[in-house]
Coordinates of C-alpha atoms and ligand atoms in Angstrom, one line a residue:
X1 CA 58.4 100.6 106.5
X2 CA 56.5 102.1 109.5
X3 CA 52.9 101.4 108.9
X4 CA 50.5 104.2 109.5
X5 CA 52.7 107.3 110.1
X6 CA 49.5 109.2 110.8
X7 CA 48.2 106.8 113.5
X8 CA 48.8 107.3 117.2
X9 CA 52.4 106.3 117.9
X10 CA 54.5 107.2 120.9
X11 CA 58.0 105.9 121.7
X12 CA 57.1 105.5 125.3
X13 CA 54.3 103.0 124.5
X14 CA 56.6 101.3 122.0
X15 CA 59.0 100.5 124.8
X16 CA 57.0 100.5 128.1
X17 CA 53.3 100.4 127.1
X18 CA 50.9 98.5 129.4
X19 CA 50.2 95.8 126.9
X20 CA 53.9 95.1 126.3
X21 CA 54.7 95.1 130.0
X22 CA 52.0 92.6 130.7
X23 CA 54.1 90.2 128.7
X24 CA 57.7 91.2 129.5
X25 CA 57.4 93.3 132.7
X26 CA 59.4 91.0 134.9
X27 CA 62.3 90.5 132.5
X28 CA 65.5 92.4 133.1
X29 CA 65.8 95.6 131.1
X30 CA 69.0 97.0 132.6
X31 CA 72.0 95.7 134.4
X32 CA 73.2 98.5 136.6
X33 CA 76.0 98.4 139.1
X34 CA 75.6 94.6 139.5
X35 CA 71.8 94.8 140.0
X36 CA 69.1 93.9 137.5
X37 CA 66.3 96.4 136.8
X38 CA 63.2 94.9 135.3
X39 CA 61.0 96.5 132.6
X40 CA 58.4 97.1 135.3
X41 CA 60.9 99.0 137.5
X42 CA 62.0 101.0 134.5
X43 CA 58.4 101.9 133.9
X44 CA 58.0 103.0 137.5
X45 CA 61.1 105.1 137.1
X46 CA 59.7 106.6 133.9
X47 CA 56.4 107.3 135.6
X48 CA 58.3 109.1 138.3
X49 CA 60.1 111.3 135.7
X50 CA 56.8 111.9 133.9
X51 CA 55.5 113.4 137.1
X52 CA 58.6 115.5 137.6
X53 CA 58.4 116.9 134.1
X54 CA 54.8 117.8 134.5
X55 CA 55.5 119.5 137.8
X56 CA 58.1 121.6 135.9
X57 CA 55.4 122.6 133.4
X58 CA 56.8 120.6 130.5
X59 CA 54.4 119.9 127.7
X60 CA 54.2 119.1 124.0
X61 CA 56.9 120.6 121.8
X62 CA 59.1 121.8 124.7
X63 CA 62.8 121.0 124.7
X64 CA 64.2 118.9 127.6
X65 CA 68.0 118.8 127.6
X66 CA 69.6 115.6 129.1
X67 CA 73.2 116.0 130.2
X68 CA 73.7 112.7 132.1
X69 CA 76.2 109.8 132.2
X70 CA 74.8 106.5 131.0
X71 CA 72.4 105.4 133.7
X72 CA 68.8 104.1 134.2
X73 CA 67.9 107.8 134.9
X74 CA 69.0 108.7 131.4
X75 CA 66.7 106.2 129.8
X76 CA 63.8 107.0 132.1
X77 CA 64.1 110.8 131.6
X78 CA 64.4 110.3 127.8
X79 CA 61.3 108.1 127.7
X80 CA 59.3 110.4 130.0
X81 CA 60.2 113.4 127.8
X82 CA 59.0 111.8 124.5
X83 CA 55.9 110.4 126.3
X84 CA 55.0 114.1 127.1
X85 CA 55.4 114.9 123.4
X86 CA 58.4 117.1 124.3
X87 CA 61.7 116.9 122.5
X88 CA 64.7 115.3 124.3
X89 CA 68.0 117.1 123.6
X90 CA 70.8 114.7 124.2
X91 CA 74.1 116.4 125.1
X92 CA 77.6 114.9 124.9
X93 CA 78.9 114.9 128.5
X94 CA 82.5 115.4 127.3
X95 CA 81.9 118.8 125.8
X96 CA 83.4 121.9 127.3
X97 CA 81.1 124.4 129.1
X98 CA 81.0 126.8 126.1
X99 CA 79.9 124.1 123.6
X100 CA 77.4 122.8 126.1
X101 CA 75.9 126.3 126.5
X102 CA 75.8 126.7 122.8
X103 CA 73.6 123.6 122.5
X104 CA 71.4 124.6 125.4
X105 CA 70.8 127.9 123.8
X106 CA 70.5 126.7 120.1
X107 CA 68.0 124.0 121.0
X108 CA 65.9 126.4 123.0
X109 CA 65.5 123.8 125.8
X110 CA 63.2 124.8 128.6
X111 CA 64.6 122.4 131.1
X112 CA 67.9 120.8 131.8
X113 CA 68.3 117.4 133.5
X114 CA 71.9 117.0 134.7
X115 CA 74.1 115.7 137.5
X116 CA 77.5 116.5 139.0
X117 CA 80.1 117.2 137.7
X118 CA 78.3 118.1 134.4
X119 CA 75.9 120.5 136.1
X120 CA 78.7 123.1 136.3
X121 CA 78.4 123.5 132.5
X122 CA 74.7 124.5 132.7
X123 CA 73.4 128.0 132.0
X124 CA 72.5 130.0 135.1
X125 CA 69.1 131.1 133.9
X126 CA 67.9 127.7 132.8
X127 CA 65.4 125.7 134.8
X128 CA 67.4 122.7 136.0
X129 CA 66.9 119.4 137.7
X130 CA 70.1 118.0 139.3
X131 CA 69.9 114.2 139.7
X132 CA 71.3 112.8 142.9
X133 CA 71.6 109.1 142.4
X134 CA 72.4 108.4 146.1
X135 CA 69.4 110.2 147.4
X136 CA 66.3 109.0 145.7
X137 CA 63.4 111.4 145.2
X138 CA 60.6 109.5 146.7
X139 CA 57.7 111.0 144.9
X140 CA 55.7 108.1 143.5
X141 CA 54.9 108.8 139.8
X142 CA 51.4 108.2 138.8
X143 CA 52.4 108.4 135.2
X144 CA 49.8 109.5 132.7
X145 CA 48.6 108.8 129.3
X146 CA 51.1 109.5 126.5
X147 CA 50.6 112.7 124.6
X148 CA 48.8 112.3 121.3
X149 CA 51.8 111.9 118.9
X150 CA 52.3 110.1 115.6
X151 CA 55.3 108.6 113.9
X152 CA 56.0 112.0 112.5
X153 CA 56.0 114.0 115.7
X154 CA 59.5 115.4 116.7
X155 CA 61.0 113.3 119.5
X156 CA 64.7 114.1 120.0
X157 CA 67.6 116.3 118.9
X158 CA 71.1 115.0 118.6
X159 CA 74.0 117.4 118.1
X160 CA 76.7 116.3 115.7
X161 CA 79.9 118.1 114.8
X162 CA 81.2 115.3 112.5
X163 CA 85.0 115.6 112.6
X164 CA 85.1 119.3 111.8
X165 CA 83.9 121.3 114.7
X166 CA 80.6 123.2 114.1
X167 CA 77.7 121.7 116.1
X168 CA 74.4 121.1 114.3
X169 CA 71.2 119.8 115.8
X170 CA 69.8 116.8 114.0
X171 CA 66.0 116.3 114.5
X172 CA 64.5 112.9 114.7
X173 CA 60.8 111.9 114.8
X174 CA 59.1 109.2 116.9
X175 CA 59.3 106.7 114.0
X176 CA 63.1 106.9 113.6
X177 CA 63.9 104.5 116.4
X178 CA 61.5 101.7 115.3
X179 CA 62.8 102.0 111.8
X180 CA 66.4 101.4 112.9
X181 CA 65.2 98.4 115.0
X182 CA 63.4 96.9 112.0
X183 CA 66.2 97.6 109.5
X184 CA 69.4 97.2 111.3
X185 CA 68.8 95.4 114.6
X186 CA 66.3 92.7 113.2
X187 CA 68.6 91.9 110.2
X188 CA 72.1 92.2 111.6
X189 CA 71.9 91.8 115.4
X190 CA 69.0 89.4 115.6
X191 CA 68.7 89.9 119.4
X192 CA 66.7 87.6 121.6
X193 CA 65.6 88.1 125.2
X194 CA 68.7 86.2 126.3
X195 CA 71.0 88.8 124.8
X196 CA 72.9 91.1 127.1
X197 CA 74.3 94.1 125.1
X198 CA 77.1 96.4 126.2
X199 CA 78.3 99.5 124.3
X200 CA 81.4 101.5 125.1
X201 CA 79.8 104.4 123.1
X202 CA 77.5 106.5 125.2
X203 CA 73.7 107.0 125.0
X204 CA 74.0 110.6 123.9
X205 CA 75.7 109.5 120.7
X206 CA 73.3 108.1 118.0
X207 CA 75.4 104.9 117.9
X208 CA 75.1 104.4 121.7
X209 CA 71.4 105.4 121.8
X210 CA 70.6 102.6 119.3
X211 CA 73.0 100.1 121.0
X212 CA 72.0 100.7 124.6
X213 CA 68.4 101.8 124.4
X214 CA 66.5 101.2 121.1
X215 CA 67.8 97.7 120.2
X216 CA 67.9 95.8 123.6
X217 CA 64.7 97.5 124.9
X218 CA 62.7 96.9 121.7
X219 CA 63.6 93.2 121.7
X220 CA 63.0 92.5 125.4
X221 CA 66.8 91.9 125.8
X222 CA 68.8 93.6 128.4
X223 CA 71.5 96.3 128.4
X224 CA 74.5 96.6 130.6
X225 CA 75.0 100.3 131.5
X226 CA 78.1 101.8 133.0
X227 CA 78.9 105.4 133.8
X228 CA 82.6 104.9 134.2
X229 CA 85.1 105.8 131.4
X230 CA 85.5 102.8 129.1
X231 CA 89.2 102.2 129.4
X232 CA 90.5 98.7 128.3
X233 CA 90.7 97.8 132.1
X234 CA 87.1 98.8 132.7
X235 CA 85.8 97.0 129.6
X236 CA 87.8 93.9 130.6
X237 CA 86.1 94.1 134.0
X238 CA 82.7 94.5 132.4
X239 CA 83.3 91.5 130.2
X240 CA 84.3 89.4 133.2
X241 CA 81.6 90.5 135.6
X242 CA 78.6 91.2 133.3
X243 CA 79.1 88.6 130.5
X244 CA 77.8 90.6 127.6
X245 CA 76.7 88.7 124.4
X246 CA 76.9 91.6 122.0
X247 CA 79.5 94.3 122.3
X248 CA 79.6 97.7 120.4
X249 CA 82.6 99.9 120.2
X250 CA 84.5 102.2 117.8
X251 CA 87.7 101.0 116.1
X252 CA 90.0 102.9 118.5
X253 CA 88.5 100.9 121.4
X254 CA 89.1 97.5 119.6
X255 CA 92.6 98.6 118.9
X256 CA 93.2 99.6 122.5
X257 CA 91.7 96.2 123.7
X258 CA 94.1 94.3 121.4
X259 CA 97.0 96.3 122.8
X260 CA 95.8 95.6 126.3
X261 CA 95.5 91.9 125.6
X262 CA 98.9 91.7 123.9
X263 CA 100.5 93.4 126.9
X264 CA 99.6 90.3 128.8
X265 CA 96.3 91.4 130.4
X266 CA 93.4 89.0 130.4
X267 CA 90.3 89.8 128.3
X268 CA 87.6 87.3 128.7
X269 CA 85.5 87.3 125.5
X270 CA 83.9 83.9 126.1
X271 CA 80.3 85.4 126.6
X272 CA 80.4 87.3 123.3
X273 CA 78.6 86.2 120.2
X274 CA 78.8 89.4 118.2
X275 CA 81.2 92.4 118.1
X276 CA 80.1 95.5 116.2
X277 CA 82.3 98.4 115.1
X278 CA 81.1 101.8 113.7
X279 CA 82.0 105.5 113.9
X280 CA 85.0 105.3 111.5
X281 CA 86.4 102.7 109.2
X282 CA 87.7 99.5 110.9
X283 CA 91.2 98.9 109.6
X284 CA 91.7 95.4 108.0
X285 CA 94.6 94.9 110.4
X286 CA 92.4 95.4 113.5
X287 CA 89.8 93.1 112.0
X288 CA 92.4 90.4 111.2
X289 CA 94.2 90.6 114.5
X290 CA 91.0 90.4 116.5
X291 CA 90.0 87.3 114.5
X292 CA 93.4 85.7 115.0
X293 CA 93.5 86.6 118.7
X294 CA 89.9 85.6 119.7
X295 CA 88.7 83.4 116.9
X296 CA 85.7 85.5 115.7
X297 CA 85.4 88.7 113.5
X298 CA 84.1 92.2 114.1
X299 CA 81.2 93.4 112.0
X300 CA 82.0 96.9 110.7
X301 CA 79.1 99.1 109.6
X302 CA 78.6 102.8 108.7
X303 CA 76.0 104.9 110.4
X304 CA 75.4 108.6 110.9
X305 CA 73.5 110.9 113.2
X306 CA 71.4 112.0 110.3
X307 CA 70.2 108.4 109.5
X308 CA 70.2 107.6 113.3
X309 CA 72.0 104.3 113.0
X310 CA 73.9 101.9 110.7
X311 CA 72.7 101.7 107.0
X312 CA 75.6 99.7 105.4
X313 CA 76.9 96.8 107.3
X314 CA 78.7 93.5 107.3
X315 CA 76.8 90.4 108.2
X316 CA 77.9 87.4 110.3
X317 CA 79.7 84.8 108.2
X318 CA 80.1 87.2 105.3
X319 CA 82.3 90.0 106.7
X320 CA 84.9 91.3 104.4
X321 CA 88.0 92.9 105.9
X322 CA 88.4 96.6 105.0
X323 CA 84.7 96.9 103.8
X324 CA 81.7 98.5 105.5
X325 CA 79.6 95.7 104.1
X326 CA 76.4 95.8 102.0
X327 CA 73.3 98.1 102.2
X328 CA 71.1 97.2 105.1
X329 CA 67.5 96.1 104.4
X330 CA 65.2 99.1 104.3
X331 CA 67.8 101.5 103.0
X332 CA 69.0 102.5 99.5
X333 CA 72.4 103.8 98.6
X334 CA 73.8 105.6 95.6
X335 CA 77.2 106.9 94.6
X336 CA 77.4 110.1 92.6
X337 CA 80.1 112.2 90.8
X338 CA 80.6 115.9 91.2
X339 CA 77.6 116.8 89.0
X340 CA 75.3 114.4 90.8
X341 CA 75.6 111.8 88.0
X342 CA 75.8 108.1 89.0
X343 CA 79.3 106.7 88.9
X344 CA 80.2 103.5 87.0
X345 CA 80.5 100.4 89.0
X346 CA 83.7 100.1 91.0
X347 CA 84.4 103.8 90.7
X348 CA 84.5 106.1 93.8
X349 CA 81.6 108.5 94.4
X350 CA 79.9 110.6 97.0
X351 CA 77.5 108.4 99.1
X352 CA 73.8 109.3 99.5
X353 CA 71.4 107.2 101.6
X354 CA 67.6 107.0 101.6
X355 CA 65.5 105.4 104.3
X356 CA 62.7 106.1 106.8
X357 CA 65.0 106.7 109.8
X358 CA 66.4 109.9 108.1
X359 CA 66.4 113.1 110.1
X360 CA 63.5 115.6 109.6
X361 CA 66.2 118.2 109.2
X362 CA 68.8 120.3 111.0
X363 CA 67.6 122.5 113.8
X364 CA 67.4 126.2 112.8
X365 CA 69.5 125.5 109.7
X366 CA 67.0 125.3 106.7
X367 CA 69.8 126.0 104.2
X368 CA 72.0 123.2 105.4
X369 CA 69.0 120.9 105.4
X370 CA 68.2 121.8 101.8
X371 CA 71.8 121.1 100.7
X372 CA 72.1 117.8 102.6
X373 CA 68.7 116.3 101.9
X374 CA 67.5 116.1 98.3
X375 CA 64.4 114.2 97.3
X376 CA 64.7 112.1 100.4
X377 CA 68.3 111.3 99.8
X378 CA 70.7 112.3 102.6
X379 CA 74.3 113.3 101.6
X380 CA 76.7 111.6 103.9
X381 CA 79.9 113.5 103.0
X382 CA 81.7 110.2 102.5
X383 CA 83.4 108.9 99.4
X384 CA 82.9 105.1 98.8
X385 CA 83.3 102.6 96.0
X386 CA 81.1 99.5 95.6
X387 CA 82.3 96.3 94.1
X388 CA 80.2 94.0 91.8
X389 CA 79.0 92.0 94.8
X390 CA 77.6 95.1 96.5
X391 CA 80.4 95.5 99.1
X392 CA 81.1 99.1 100.0
X393 CA 84.6 100.3 100.6
X394 CA 85.2 103.6 102.5
X395 CA 87.6 105.9 100.8
X396 CA 87.3 108.8 103.1
X397 CA 85.3 111.9 104.1
X398 CA 85.2 114.1 101.0
X399 CA 86.8 116.9 103.1
X400 CA 89.7 114.6 104.2
X401 CA 90.7 113.4 100.7
X402 CA 93.3 115.5 98.9
X403 CA 95.4 115.5 95.7
X404 CA 99.0 114.7 95.1
X405 CA 100.4 115.0 91.5
X406 CA 96.8 115.7 90.5
X407 CA 95.6 112.4 91.8
X408 CA 93.3 111.7 94.7
X409 CA 94.8 110.3 97.9
X410 CA 92.6 108.6 100.4
X411 CA 94.0 108.9 103.9
X412 CA 92.1 105.8 105.0
X413 CA 93.8 103.7 102.4
X414 CA 97.3 104.9 103.2
X415 CA 96.6 104.6 107.0
X416 CA 95.5 101.0 106.6
X417 CA 98.8 100.2 104.9
X418 CA 100.8 101.9 107.6
X419 CA 99.2 100.1 110.5
X420 CA 100.2 96.8 108.9
X421 CA 103.8 97.7 109.9
X422 CA 104.7 95.9 113.1
X423 CA 105.9 99.0 114.8
X424 CA 102.8 101.0 114.1
X425 CA 99.7 101.2 116.4
X426 CA 97.8 104.0 114.7
X427 CA 98.3 106.5 111.9
X428 CA 96.6 109.6 110.3
X429 CA 97.5 110.9 106.9
X430 CA 97.0 114.5 105.9
X431 CA 98.0 116.8 103.0
X432 CA 101.3 118.7 103.2
X433 CA 103.9 120.3 100.9
X434 CA 107.5 119.3 100.3
X435 CA 110.6 121.6 100.1
X436 CA 109.7 122.4 96.5
X437 CA 106.3 123.5 97.6
X438 CA 104.6 120.6 95.9
X439 CA 101.7 118.7 97.3
X440 CA 102.6 115.6 99.2
X441 CA 101.2 113.3 102.0
X442 CA 102.4 113.5 105.6
X443 CA 101.8 110.6 108.0
X444 CA 101.4 111.1 111.7
X445 CA 102.3 107.8 113.4
X446 CA 101.8 106.3 116.9
X447 CA 104.6 103.9 117.5
X448 CA 103.7 100.6 119.3
X449 CA 107.3 99.3 119.7
X450 CA 110.7 100.5 118.6
X451 CA 112.4 103.9 118.7
X452 CA 110.9 107.2 117.4
X453 CA 114.1 108.0 115.4
X454 CA 115.4 108.7 111.9
X455 CA 116.0 105.0 111.3
X456 CA 112.3 104.3 112.1
X457 CA 111.2 107.1 109.7
X458 CA 113.4 105.7 106.9
X459 CA 112.0 102.2 107.5
X460 CA 108.4 103.5 107.4
X461 CA 109.0 105.6 104.3
X462 CA 110.5 102.6 102.5
X463 CA 107.7 100.3 103.7
X464 CA 105.1 102.6 102.1
X465 CA 107.0 103.1 98.9
X466 CA 107.1 99.4 98.4
X467 CA 103.3 99.0 99.0
X468 CA 101.7 102.1 97.5
X469 CA 101.8 103.9 94.2
X470 CA 104.3 106.7 94.3
X471 CA 101.9 109.6 94.7
X472 CA 100.1 107.9 97.6
X473 CA 103.2 107.1 99.6
X474 CA 103.8 109.8 102.2
X475 CA 107.1 111.5 101.9
X476 CA 106.9 113.0 105.5
X477 CA 106.6 111.2 108.8
X478 CA 105.8 112.7 112.2
X479 CA 105.6 110.8 115.5
X480 CA 102.8 111.6 117.9
X481 CA 101.9 110.0 121.2
X482 CA 98.2 109.9 120.6
X483 CA 96.0 110.9 117.7
X484 CA 93.5 113.8 118.2
X485 CA 90.0 112.3 118.3
X486 CA 86.5 113.5 118.9
X487 CA 84.9 112.2 122.1
X488 CA 82.9 109.8 119.9
X489 CA 86.1 108.2 118.6
X490 CA 86.8 109.8 115.3
X491 CA 90.3 110.9 114.2
X492 CA 90.4 114.7 113.7
X493 CA 92.6 114.8 110.7
X494 CA 92.0 118.5 110.1
X495 CA 93.8 119.2 113.4
X496 CA 97.0 117.5 112.0
X497 CA 97.0 119.6 108.8
X498 CA 99.8 122.1 108.6
X499 CA 98.7 125.4 109.9
X500 CA 95.4 123.8 110.9
Ligands
3UK1 C1 81.9 108.1 109.6 C2 82.3 105.6 109.2 C3 83.7 104.5 107.8 C4 81.4 108.5 108.2 C5 77.3 106.6 113.8 C6 76.9 104.3 113.9 O1 79.4 107.7 113.5 C7 78.2 107.8 113.5 O2 77.6 109.0 113.3 P1 78.2 110.4 113.2 O3 77.2 111.4 112.8 O4 79.3 110.3 112.0 C8 78.9 109.8 110.7 C9 80.2 109.7 109.9 O5 81.1 108.8 110.6 N1 81.6 106.6 109.8 C10 80.8 106.1 110.7 N2 80.9 104.7 110.7 C11 81.8 104.4 109.8 N3 83.2 105.7 108.3 N4 83.3 103.3 108.3 C12 82.4 103.2 109.3 N5 82.0 102.0 109.8 O6 82.2 109.6 107.8 C13 79.9 109.0 108.5 O7 79.5 109.9 107.6 O8 79.0 110.8 114.4 C14 77.7 105.4 113.7 C15 75.6 104.4 114.3 C16 75.1 105.7 114.4 C17 76.0 106.8 114.2 N6 75.5 108.0 114.4

């Protein structure tokens, strides 16, 4: 995929090298607080950060932690770090102080770049730069040559906890980003310089990093950045004022936007040509409702921090509701049974992916790396089935699926049936036991309209018994105001398990 892994290659040059800027330098790279920032300006900002990093003594192989809201400074600090051959450590700004310190410590970062209020989560003994957006540091950056790196030089670390809790550093090389551009962006997004992309998922998340940095900046398009919380009101305002053509979000955000629109608020989608969903399965109901409400579909695709971005995706004009789509060019997928044997067509199996954007391994966790990456294949932890046309259907995380009457229940499948009920906004299904101590399914339900009473419970139980085989239909219902989610938008089913 990437030609010449051994040749000089640096991500900074890929995005902001002199040759490239002589062509596209005046074009807008970033829309920030209503103002355009050109590629040339972004280069100046990156030169400035290069200077600051060198003053702090940062050099090849050093870790530079970035704990910033989405902003031009985030992108400039990231590109300056990789330019120096150092490793950018991207930190989720929503984490508690304790988790933040864990990452600072685990990564061995030498420097932290942060801003209020996140700076309160930094470690006292760590060299720190606190960004003050209102007061510009006026040091002109002279920039410098990029460090001598290749496609295989470490470039950045992303921490992922999946949906289960423990934080692992996922190491990516310089080549990972161009590979995701060539595989996913070129084939699925097909961006042009006219495109204005906007992602409600942040830059520190692999999804957001691709959406708001790799793809628009690799194609000479522009990105709309925002540091405010992406509530439906805020997103509606961004649609109205910034006219994005491509929008990226997680399913919970699409669901919230639909609710917002149904409540009578205006949502101007007229500038959009493409809506992308990832992070967890997009329920068919959300896909269908969006299509009905706005006249165009949402492309669901599955990605992971380990593969950096999306490797199975729907395509325009071929999207299938309830499916993650087909394998993206440049990737290979296989489904295996418990013993690693390939499953027969149409049968569920554990999903493994191979491709050049795969992580080089988990930071300080050689044993986990060895278990997860085998012969270039990366284990995703997901259970999927694939139909004869090559469409993949998500059955669940292997650790979320459970057995009732000895048969496997997929929470995702049951939840997608539940949300078709007119009273239900969202649902999460977990294992439980009945009065007799037998395994059963319990549904946690967020009600959109109607009463949270016994009559509603009875109606939902009857609804599921009509539509699902007996063992899959939950026998227990609990109402909840909001589902527990990770800050990247995934339902934390384990937190709803009894005793969990
Ligand atoms: C789940 C999905 C069903 C799946 C990500 C786009 O989510 C991303 O990365 P994470 O490391 O989580 C990976 C896991 O999330 N998942 C993601 N997308 C889907 N399940 N349908 C989907 N469409 O369990 C996967 O193993 O946080 C998403 C791009 C880059 C990413 N890192």
